[in-house]
XYZ file of C-alpha atoms in Angstrom:
676
model
C -220.607 -109.958 56.722
C -216.910 -109.661 54.643
C -215.351 -106.635 57.289
C -216.501 -108.800 60.068
C -215.009 -111.918 59.044
C -211.983 -109.210 58.388
C -212.311 -107.752 61.528
C -213.049 -112.239 62.770
C -209.003 -112.554 61.864
C -207.038 -109.947 62.436
C -208.766 -109.963 66.345
C -207.068 -113.780 65.784
C -203.394 -112.522 64.542
C -202.752 -109.632 67.529
C -203.468 -112.191 70.035
C -201.243 -114.579 68.373
C -199.004 -111.914 68.364
C -199.850 -111.280 71.280
C -199.236 -114.415 72.511
C -196.521 -114.880 71.557
C -194.898 -111.774 72.553
C -196.494 -113.106 76.325
C -194.403 -116.145 76.483
C -191.171 -115.587 74.655
C -189.812 -111.550 76.360
C -189.309 -109.723 79.836
C -188.926 -113.355 81.894
C -192.005 -112.522 84.355
C -193.612 -115.523 83.619
C -196.828 -116.438 81.705
C -199.795 -115.429 83.320
C -201.419 -118.890 84.786
C -204.414 -119.321 82.098
C -207.675 -120.804 83.969
C -208.793 -123.172 81.504
C -211.830 -122.543 82.342
C -214.996 -123.105 80.403
C -216.328 -119.756 79.139
C -219.504 -119.572 77.340
C -221.811 -117.924 74.276
C -218.636 -116.609 73.550
C -219.397 -114.987 70.174
C -216.624 -113.910 67.715
C -215.710 -110.881 67.926
C -217.145 -108.368 64.463
C -216.788 -105.072 64.070
C -214.983 -103.423 66.798
C -217.988 -101.629 69.286
C -215.172 -98.107 69.635
C -215.288 -97.302 65.625
C -218.460 -97.977 65.319
C -219.077 -95.205 68.425
C -216.609 -93.193 66.107
C -218.514 -93.321 63.041
C -222.100 -92.372 64.350
C -220.623 -89.655 66.256
C -219.348 -88.394 62.806
C -222.430 -89.471 61.465
C -224.680 -86.852 64.173
C -222.028 -83.896 63.867
C -224.100 -81.100 64.312
C -227.526 -82.639 66.199
C -226.831 -81.692 69.791
C -225.454 -84.705 70.652
C -223.137 -83.835 72.201
C -223.103 -85.719 75.329
C -222.838 -88.428 73.077
C -219.329 -88.390 72.560
C -216.771 -90.071 74.299
C -219.904 -92.287 75.085
C -220.014 -96.455 74.323
C -222.948 -98.629 73.256
C -222.799 -101.197 71.778
C -223.993 -103.948 69.353
C -227.201 -104.508 70.414
C -227.987 -100.835 71.164
C -230.138 -99.278 69.229
C -228.105 -96.578 68.215
C -226.018 -99.323 66.072
C -228.914 -99.905 64.453
C -229.289 -95.831 63.179
C -226.189 -96.558 62.442
C -226.225 -99.885 60.094
C -229.382 -98.135 58.246
C -227.325 -95.084 57.761
C -224.821 -97.927 56.335
C -227.818 -98.984 54.779
C -228.580 -95.194 52.548
C -224.992 -94.987 51.975
C -224.889 -98.624 49.523
C -228.042 -96.710 47.716
C -225.896 -93.622 47.391
C -223.081 -95.670 46.260
C -221.625 -95.636 48.577
C -220.923 -92.265 49.270
C -221.349 -91.376 53.547
C -223.606 -87.989 54.804
C -223.464 -86.939 58.176
C -227.720 -86.334 58.885
C -228.701 -82.737 58.322
C -228.793 -79.773 60.801
C -232.127 -78.192 59.698
C -233.794 -81.735 60.131
C -233.658 -80.052 63.973
C -236.980 -78.869 65.440
C -236.074 -76.761 68.478
C -239.312 -77.429 70.231
C -237.219 -80.914 70.863
C -233.621 -79.993 70.806
C -232.667 -76.896 72.163
C -232.539 -76.815 76.347
C -235.385 -75.697 78.216
C -235.071 -74.081 81.882
C -235.908 -77.001 83.596
C -232.796 -79.398 82.241
C -229.844 -77.510 83.588
C -229.921 -78.757 86.981
C -229.733 -76.718 89.617
C -226.097 -74.686 90.686
C -224.732 -74.664 93.795
C -221.348 -73.554 95.587
C -219.826 -76.629 96.936
C -219.033 -77.282 100.015
C -214.462 -76.253 99.646
C -212.549 -79.816 100.462
C -210.618 -79.630 103.532
C -206.921 -81.629 103.181
C -205.290 -81.930 105.598
C -201.971 -79.843 106.285
C -199.245 -80.332 104.084
C -196.681 -81.994 106.431
C -199.440 -83.940 107.427
C -199.996 -84.672 103.652
C -197.010 -85.502 102.883
C -197.056 -88.080 105.284
C -200.128 -89.676 104.224
C -199.087 -90.200 101.570
C -196.253 -92.037 102.291
C -198.078 -94.389 104.437
C -200.637 -94.568 101.548
C -197.750 -96.132 99.705
C -196.275 -98.477 101.913
C -199.335 -99.856 102.671
C -201.393 -100.270 100.458
C -199.566 -99.405 96.987
C -198.113 -102.577 97.570
C -201.022 -104.638 97.477
C -203.469 -101.877 95.180
C -201.383 -100.399 92.621
C -204.159 -98.575 91.101
C -201.340 -95.148 91.683
C -198.628 -94.147 89.557
C -196.774 -92.887 91.379
C -195.000 -90.696 90.179
C -198.053 -88.400 88.303
C -199.536 -88.810 91.458
C -196.137 -86.761 92.332
C -196.516 -83.663 90.541
C -199.777 -83.304 90.381
C -199.627 -83.116 94.330
C -196.349 -80.874 94.538
C -198.307 -78.487 91.797
C -201.369 -78.482 94.190
C -203.788 -80.106 91.849
C -205.684 -80.962 94.116
C -206.898 -77.761 95.402
C -208.215 -76.685 91.830
C -209.715 -80.008 90.544
C -212.045 -81.924 92.735
C -211.683 -85.324 91.335
C -208.245 -85.776 91.542
C -209.305 -83.530 95.457
C -211.262 -86.685 95.710
C -208.738 -89.003 95.590
C -206.658 -87.360 98.472
C -209.254 -86.928 100.729
C -209.309 -91.598 100.100
C -205.906 -92.025 100.407
C -205.681 -89.915 103.240
C -208.521 -91.523 104.862
C -206.641 -95.501 103.827
C -203.627 -93.955 104.912
C -204.645 -92.786 108.195
C -205.335 -96.148 109.860
C -201.429 -96.880 109.743
C -201.166 -93.268 111.223
C -200.334 -92.671 114.871
C -200.343 -88.397 114.066
C -203.520 -87.736 116.449
C -204.685 -84.567 113.881
C -205.987 -88.299 111.803
C -208.856 -88.304 114.531
C -212.909 -87.471 113.841
C -213.070 -84.254 115.598
C -211.877 -84.098 118.844
C -212.533 -88.143 119.195
C -209.777 -90.183 120.859
C -210.980 -93.098 119.182
C -209.251 -94.677 116.425
C -211.823 -96.229 114.882
C -212.354 -92.837 113.626
C -209.056 -92.879 112.546
C -209.607 -91.160 108.564
C -213.043 -90.973 108.571
C -213.040 -87.136 108.560
C -211.386 -87.001 104.987
C -213.432 -90.041 103.686
C -216.912 -88.205 104.583
C -215.957 -84.888 102.134
C -216.029 -87.159 99.249
C -218.896 -86.874 96.481
C -219.293 -90.292 95.142
C -222.484 -88.913 93.137
C -221.135 -87.127 89.728
C -223.466 -83.725 88.928
C -223.929 -84.405 85.939
C -223.989 -87.729 84.678
C -223.817 -86.454 80.926
C -219.901 -85.728 80.907
C -218.082 -88.343 80.636
C -216.154 -89.765 83.978
C -212.492 -88.417 84.171
C -209.861 -91.351 84.934
C -209.909 -89.815 89.071
C -213.391 -89.440 89.173
C -212.615 -93.217 88.363
C -210.017 -94.763 90.292
C -211.669 -92.892 94.393
C -214.827 -95.744 94.059
C -211.838 -98.410 94.057
C -209.602 -96.350 97.012
C -212.431 -95.596 98.622
C -214.952 -98.795 98.972
C -210.911 -100.147 100.345
C -211.388 -98.155 103.279
C -215.013 -99.534 103.654
C -214.091 -103.015 103.520
C -212.699 -102.538 107.219
C -216.296 -100.928 108.452
C -219.845 -100.831 110.219
C -220.270 -99.208 106.257
C -219.152 -102.522 104.234
C -222.073 -103.621 102.806
C -222.616 -100.335 101.004
C -219.714 -100.834 99.587
C -221.212 -103.267 96.966
C -223.394 -100.815 95.408
C -220.256 -98.514 95.081
C -218.676 -100.735 93.152
C -221.618 -101.511 90.339
C -221.269 -97.508 90.194
C -217.261 -97.705 89.149
C -218.629 -100.399 87.047
C -220.957 -98.309 85.372
C -219.237 -95.713 84.516
C -216.068 -97.271 82.940
C -218.414 -98.840 80.961
C -220.014 -95.559 80.054
C -217.309 -94.884 78.032
C -216.211 -98.655 76.752
C -213.679 -98.680 79.727
C -214.591 -102.843 78.900
C -213.407 -103.155 75.490
C -210.293 -103.574 73.614
C -210.195 -100.772 71.338
C -210.515 -98.721 74.372
C -206.853 -96.352 74.569
C -207.469 -96.062 70.236
C -206.040 -92.567 69.802
C -205.664 -92.020 74.046
C -201.576 -90.864 76.233
C -200.789 -95.082 77.459
C -200.483 -93.542 80.136
C -203.847 -92.429 81.039
C -205.427 -95.819 79.306
C -203.280 -98.056 82.062
C -203.771 -96.271 84.222
C -207.836 -96.519 83.548
C -207.222 -100.050 83.676
C -205.595 -100.139 86.713
C -209.630 -98.853 87.985
C -211.079 -101.227 86.069
C -210.086 -104.038 87.021
C -209.762 -103.841 91.051
C -213.677 -103.237 90.755
C -213.799 -105.862 88.694
C -212.303 -107.698 91.750
C -214.035 -106.128 94.429
C -217.293 -107.057 92.175
C -216.417 -111.140 92.165
C -215.241 -110.835 95.835
C -218.157 -108.903 97.242
C -220.272 -111.094 94.876
C -219.164 -114.155 95.726
C -219.746 -113.655 99.390
C -222.601 -111.707 99.590
C -224.602 -114.287 96.796
C -225.083 -111.544 94.798
C -225.185 -111.668 91.207
C -222.677 -109.773 89.466
C -222.270 -106.071 88.013
C -219.792 -107.716 84.937
C -219.186 -110.544 84.237
C -216.503 -111.969 82.050
C -218.062 -112.520 79.054
C -219.121 -108.673 78.742
C -215.024 -107.497 79.243
C -212.995 -107.649 76.486
C -209.953 -105.505 77.437
C -206.785 -106.515 78.516
C -205.492 -106.804 81.500
C -202.294 -103.611 83.231
C -199.326 -104.210 81.624
C -196.616 -106.356 83.715
C -194.871 -102.757 84.072
C -193.662 -100.759 87.385
C -194.049 -96.909 88.062
C -191.254 -96.311 86.832
C -190.244 -98.350 83.734
C -192.832 -95.514 82.895
C -191.330 -92.745 82.295
C -187.075 -93.179 80.850
C -184.186 -90.864 79.475
C -183.953 -93.230 76.164
C -187.475 -93.764 74.687
C -186.332 -97.124 73.154
C -187.061 -98.052 76.735
C -190.359 -96.763 77.215
C -192.624 -98.371 78.952
C -190.882 -101.551 79.291
C -190.275 -103.912 82.602
C -186.378 -105.058 82.499
C -186.679 -108.699 82.106
C -183.568 -109.091 84.950
C -186.029 -107.596 87.145
C -189.582 -108.787 88.908
C -192.358 -106.448 88.375
C -194.453 -105.443 91.879
C -197.556 -105.660 89.694
C -197.289 -109.840 89.070
C -198.767 -110.182 92.538
C -201.610 -108.085 92.405
C -202.080 -110.260 88.012
C -202.024 -112.841 90.097
C -205.230 -111.763 92.957
C -207.095 -110.942 89.111
C -206.572 -114.706 87.930
C -207.760 -116.113 91.408
C -210.867 -113.687 91.205
C -211.276 -114.977 88.668
C -211.768 -118.565 89.266
C -214.112 -116.968 91.993
C -216.151 -115.683 89.196
C -216.340 -118.952 87.216
C -217.011 -120.644 90.371
C -219.676 -117.774 91.031
C -221.238 -118.259 87.760
C -221.455 -122.668 87.158
C -221.985 -123.716 90.950
C -223.531 -121.936 93.171
C -225.721 -119.852 91.597
C -227.324 -123.129 90.910
C -230.619 -124.240 93.459
C -229.139 -126.127 95.924
C -230.983 -130.085 96.796
C -231.527 -130.137 92.969
C -230.447 -134.403 93.259
C -231.298 -134.736 89.634
C -228.473 -137.263 88.404
C -227.183 -134.730 85.441
C -227.477 -131.432 87.933
C -225.578 -133.314 90.229
C -222.974 -134.099 87.251
C -222.452 -131.347 86.287
C -221.814 -130.364 89.571
C -219.397 -132.017 89.772
C -217.643 -131.571 86.576
C -217.884 -128.242 87.253
C -215.935 -128.503 90.721
C -213.517 -130.769 89.240
C -212.178 -127.705 86.688
C -212.135 -125.606 89.295
C -209.556 -128.041 90.907
C -208.084 -128.300 88.151
C -207.430 -124.030 88.074
C -206.556 -123.828 91.337
C -204.040 -125.968 90.337
C -202.594 -124.477 87.734
C -202.759 -121.532 89.528
C -200.990 -122.782 92.048
C -198.811 -122.991 90.057
C -197.742 -120.519 87.920
C -196.490 -118.560 91.081
C -193.543 -117.791 90.296
C -190.475 -118.384 92.826
C -190.345 -114.720 93.956
C -193.301 -113.397 94.550
C -193.818 -116.939 97.158
C -190.584 -115.514 99.470
C -192.326 -112.441 99.264
C -193.970 -112.549 102.483
C -196.441 -110.380 103.106
C -198.472 -110.696 99.687
C -197.825 -114.618 99.695
C -199.149 -114.378 102.712
C -202.311 -112.985 101.389
C -202.176 -115.268 98.162
C -202.456 -118.166 99.823
C -205.282 -116.293 101.838
C -207.233 -115.725 99.401
C -206.654 -119.300 97.821
C -207.588 -121.533 101.194
C -210.471 -119.138 100.988
C -211.362 -119.689 97.626
C -211.175 -123.448 98.245
C -213.939 -123.691 101.161
C -216.549 -121.700 99.703
C -216.300 -123.906 96.671
C -216.697 -126.661 98.614
C -218.364 -126.498 102.083
C -221.912 -126.156 99.256
C -221.733 -129.429 98.951
C -220.437 -130.637 102.910
C -223.735 -132.907 103.152
C -226.029 -132.889 106.228
C -226.562 -136.098 108.303
C -226.946 -139.268 107.668
C -227.062 -137.827 103.823
C -224.964 -139.305 101.428
C -222.563 -136.322 99.880
C -222.998 -135.289 96.512
C -220.083 -135.457 94.759
C -217.755 -137.680 95.240
C -215.166 -134.815 96.457
C -214.390 -135.417 100.599
C -216.018 -131.818 101.339
C -215.760 -131.608 104.428
C -212.201 -132.145 105.393
C -211.659 -130.192 102.733
C -213.516 -126.842 103.809
C -212.128 -128.152 107.295
C -207.917 -129.073 106.323
C -208.257 -126.103 104.207
C -208.748 -123.854 107.310
C -206.525 -125.740 109.856
C -203.809 -124.901 106.793
C -204.754 -121.475 106.874
C -205.011 -120.509 110.271
C -201.400 -122.473 110.772
C -200.119 -119.668 108.043
C -202.023 -116.154 108.923
C -200.526 -117.629 113.105
C -196.931 -118.563 112.385
C -197.076 -114.718 109.915
C -199.050 -112.396 112.903
C -196.756 -114.532 115.037
C -192.743 -113.107 113.202
C -194.218 -109.662 111.643
C -195.998 -106.339 113.333
C -196.946 -105.203 110.502
C -201.615 -105.601 109.946
C -203.141 -106.573 106.232
C -206.143 -105.997 107.225
C -206.984 -107.797 104.005
C -206.296 -110.720 105.970
C -209.722 -110.517 108.203
C -212.417 -111.754 105.870
C -209.860 -115.033 105.608
C -209.783 -115.688 109.786
C -213.377 -115.036 109.856
C -213.978 -117.860 107.890
C -211.782 -119.996 108.925
C -213.120 -119.797 112.300
C -216.220 -120.538 111.059
C -215.129 -123.670 108.841
C -213.355 -125.456 112.075
C -216.889 -124.229 114.284
C -218.904 -126.593 111.761
C -216.291 -128.802 112.188
C -216.033 -128.663 115.213
C -220.060 -129.287 116.233
C -220.092 -131.862 113.961
C -217.780 -133.959 115.524
C -219.264 -133.496 119.189
C -222.400 -134.384 118.227
C -222.322 -137.068 116.848
C -220.517 -138.568 119.503
C -216.991 -138.929 117.564
C -213.234 -139.829 119.560
C -212.596 -135.835 119.312
C -209.143 -134.211 120.215
C -211.669 -130.795 121.529
C -208.596 -127.805 122.711
C -206.220 -128.819 119.560
C -209.478 -127.782 117.903
C -210.472 -125.096 120.010
C -206.925 -123.804 119.912
C -207.506 -123.292 116.272
C -210.338 -121.465 116.672
C -208.783 -119.673 119.641
C -205.599 -118.541 117.473
C -208.171 -116.980 115.015
C -209.666 -113.838 118.100
C -206.184 -113.717 118.813
C -204.700 -113.157 115.581
C -208.624 -110.760 115.561
C -207.308 -108.916 118.167
C -204.810 -107.492 117.068
C -206.995 -105.711 114.315
C -208.933 -103.826 116.884
C -207.336 -100.879 117.812
C -207.499 -99.811 113.703
C -210.253 -101.213 112.282
C -214.135 -102.191 114.199
C -214.695 -104.918 112.202
C -211.899 -107.424 113.711
C -214.136 -105.936 116.729
C -217.652 -107.307 115.604
C -215.563 -110.386 113.753
C -214.398 -111.927 117.037
C -217.918 -110.920 119.052
C -219.718 -112.785 117.083
C -216.921 -115.212 116.352
C -216.719 -115.460 120.776
C -220.853 -115.865 121.176
C -221.142 -117.999 117.803
C -218.055 -120.406 120.165
C -220.057 -120.526 123.724
C -222.615 -121.514 121.699
C -221.064 -125.022 120.683
C -219.915 -125.331 124.510
C -223.807 -125.470 125.524
C -224.875 -128.362 126.811
C -220.893 -130.081 126.293
C -219.245 -131.219 129.030
C -216.348 -128.925 128.195
C -216.876 -125.505 130.373
C -216.487 -122.426 128.194
C -213.827 -121.395 129.882
C -212.149 -122.947 127.862
C -212.355 -119.972 124.826
C -210.750 -116.482 126.108
C -212.353 -113.423 125.492
C -208.844 -111.493 126.442
C -205.979 -112.357 123.580
C -203.692 -115.138 124.381
C -200.451 -112.698 123.442
C -200.374 -108.574 123.343
C -198.000 -107.850 120.609
C -194.859 -105.922 121.549
C -195.965 -101.528 121.710
C -193.370 -98.854 119.891
C -193.086 -95.835 118.329
C -194.249 -95.420 114.416
C -191.115 -95.313 113.513
C -189.567 -97.940 114.850
C -192.947 -100.634 113.476
C -191.874 -98.706 110.014
C -188.576 -99.560 110.618
C -189.627 -103.245 111.638
C -191.805 -103.812 108.959
C -189.030 -103.132 106.439
C -186.419 -105.100 107.789
C -189.267 -107.676 107.886
C -190.072 -107.468 103.690
C -186.340 -107.518 103.581
C -186.315 -110.403 105.126
C -188.322 -112.288 103.765
C -186.189 -112.738 100.635
C -183.810 -114.662 101.809
C -183.622 -116.010 105.421
C -187.955 -116.255 105.809
C -188.944 -119.647 106.366
C -192.334 -118.735 106.175
C -192.874 -119.178 103.089
C -194.348 -121.056 100.998
C -192.462 -122.040 98.627
C -192.551 -125.411 95.705
C -191.708 -127.566 98.241
C -195.151 -128.204 99.182
C -195.072 -127.238 102.908
C -197.991 -127.597 103.371
C -201.168 -128.890 101.504
C -202.860 -127.045 98.819
C -204.309 -129.469 96.175
C -207.718 -130.845 97.714
C -206.860 -134.009 96.712
C -204.251 -133.399 99.692
C -206.339 -131.824 102.228
C -208.695 -134.171 101.305
C -206.860 -137.346 101.692
C -206.322 -136.120 105.708
C -208.527 -136.636 108.568
C -211.632 -134.896 108.987
C -211.172 -134.198 113.039
C -208.194 -134.590 115.230
C -208.534 -137.978 117.642
C -207.782 -137.465 121.533
C -204.802 -140.060 120.801
C -203.357 -137.920 117.514
C -200.676 -134.790 118.147
C -201.088 -132.564 115.501
C -200.115 -128.845 117.475
C -196.831 -130.521 117.484
C -196.439 -131.071 114.158
C -198.022 -127.904 113.107
C -196.981 -124.645 115.010
C -193.360 -125.056 116.624
C -193.910 -123.038 118.633
C -197.685 -124.055 119.736
C -196.188 -122.930 124.584
C -195.544 -119.992 122.903
C -198.091 -117.516 123.732
C -196.941 -113.796 123.221
C -197.250 -112.340 118.791
C -193.932 -110.212 119.023
C -191.964 -108.598 116.463
C -190.070 -110.201 113.734
C -186.898 -110.149 115.144
C -187.766 -112.626 118.532
C -189.771 -115.570 117.496
C -186.942 -118.307 115.836
C -188.240 -119.723 112.343
C -190.839 -121.414 112.031
C -191.127 -124.725 110.396
C -193.975 -125.838 108.039
C -193.545 -129.738 107.899
C -196.681 -130.876 107.046
C -200.017 -131.154 108.967
C -198.980 -134.606 111.270
C -201.941 -136.788 112.322
C -201.709 -140.087 114.954
C -203.699 -142.908 115.854
C -206.446 -143.429 114.203
C -207.554 -140.434 112.980
C -210.427 -140.366 112.024
C -211.968 -139.775 108.408
C -215.005 -138.202 106.723
C -216.885 -141.099 105.700
C -216.553 -141.686 109.904
C -218.143 -139.139 110.335
C -221.264 -138.542 107.467
C -221.747 -141.783 110.033
C -221.672 -140.841 112.999
C -224.136 -138.712 112.261
C -226.848 -140.539 111.108
C -226.956 -140.786 115.432
C -226.123 -137.525 117.104
C -227.841 -135.029 114.569
C -230.935 -134.800 112.807
C -231.308 -132.883 110.021
C -232.825 -129.931 111.272
C -230.608 -129.126 113.493
C -228.066 -129.169 110.654
C -230.164 -127.331 107.953
C -230.498 -124.123 110.775
C -227.597 -124.071 111.194
C -226.075 -124.166 108.187
C -228.422 -121.467 107.785
C -227.201 -120.008 109.976
C -223.329 -120.528 109.015
C -224.636 -118.867 105.614
C -225.643 -115.237 107.789
C -222.372 -115.096 109.590
C -220.092 -116.322 105.669
C -222.027 -113.324 104.413
C -220.264 -111.070 106.838
C -217.428 -112.295 106.428
C -217.389 -108.810 104.733
C -220.177 -107.559 104.825
C -221.172 -107.012 108.814
C -224.501 -104.292 108.909
C -224.858 -102.166 112.184
C -227.310 -104.153 113.757
C -225.981 -107.432 113.109
C -223.538 -108.651 116.102
């Protein structure tokens, strides 16, 4: 008991010291505290890592070598054995004794022939030629490391130059995953599968070689064998096997947990660079676990209550090793860290995880007063956390065009995920005081406006934006369908214009990302079904995109990409800076009209160049204004829609439609082969 109290006191002191250092030095903004309520958290007791080491030492000499480096938590029977050994030591006056090796009986301890796994000769990996490998690695740093900083560039480069991938298959798997991802952005025909000409096959020749199942689960995983999971999962998210990635996420997290990566004492006795790489891979898996479980409606593999390891250190790769030992692993105060984007993205996923635990896990349809009150408080807490998250974004991050559009698209999608659960059925009053339909509809409009402007200005294609595009289109379809059936005054062409923009943006991705084509086909089929039985023609939705991006060489595109990033730092009007050009809070979104009235001209202010039907390079489009959303002439609010819905809809129709919508939103990240 005294030991536990002492350790708990020490943990509090360490936490306070960490907080002081976080808020004082380096000029880095402290990561926002979301103030989300965490239940059932016990104070830390004797370190699990210390207990692991103690037990390993006590069992030294027994054939338990496969337990070395493994992690066992407080509730495990191994820790019960440690308690028994401690009790025996107390009887011996505190003298520690090891378990005698003479107590082993050979029939239970010696390896038998049937224990040994069948050996097989591994098939050698086939890597791209050296010139192509160099090109693909460069494309990876430019297109992926910018968002998911899993690898340490100097170390990776040294190992690659030493041809370490030819001798270590786990590192070789990492190289193959890097090549698979980068192939999507390469115009070199050698990245295509076999003699195929389709760009959809790019990278598969490398991805299909990766071994995800370890030869032996007895041996502890290496940092390379863990990092291959988030890399491969990133590749899978834009393919027809995206749902399978959910299984791999859990597998990767389990591998990390076997050696205690999720525990705060994990770094003890390890090189700090290796520890940081472990942490980056683990937290990326947690990010994927949260997002995928939310979109699929499945339990997470690891909850935040199970994690007490700190987030990765905010220090860029180039400062891990410096000539001056005093500057090692220290981010200069005057240099914003490239990891800031990723850290804030992790914090947003923490809010998503809280939403999953507090709201989506509760069975819907239970209208008891206690449940409604708890849901209302949960939504308010989530909205408060989202507002704090927005306020905590540093200015330099808001002015980075590509990273800011990623963050805000994810932010709007989170708002939609939270509030769409509370859109009332026709004839039913909302169980919450929030205008959920208005929040979802206007969040979708704002997000489409943001994404439309970004894709008009920049040629770069960010595969991570496909799910938000699809989610926004589905929400706008819900809103349009409900407005039509309610027979209210509705500007259908303006509503359809937003959906058309989503279709057009997805068309940009179709040549390289097969998921984009699948999602677009789903939207086209659902959009045409909206037209059935209504007075406006289905031809108002165009199957062919209304734009064609400028096509140039890979070198030209890369040059424009580099230019666009530089321009975004000083002249881009398409960022969401502190003046709140777009509505972000639930109060802002909920106070705006649900539908665009016939008399309003929303499109004029919403998109400055709405008549400009071509997505061109960043140097040809005039600066776009994000002046907010102007609604004129008798706006239609959510209360009007709910009242009108009692006439135009019946509950069974709405339930069936929303059931189909749930299926669509679950497909957004995970469309399988037969679900088109």
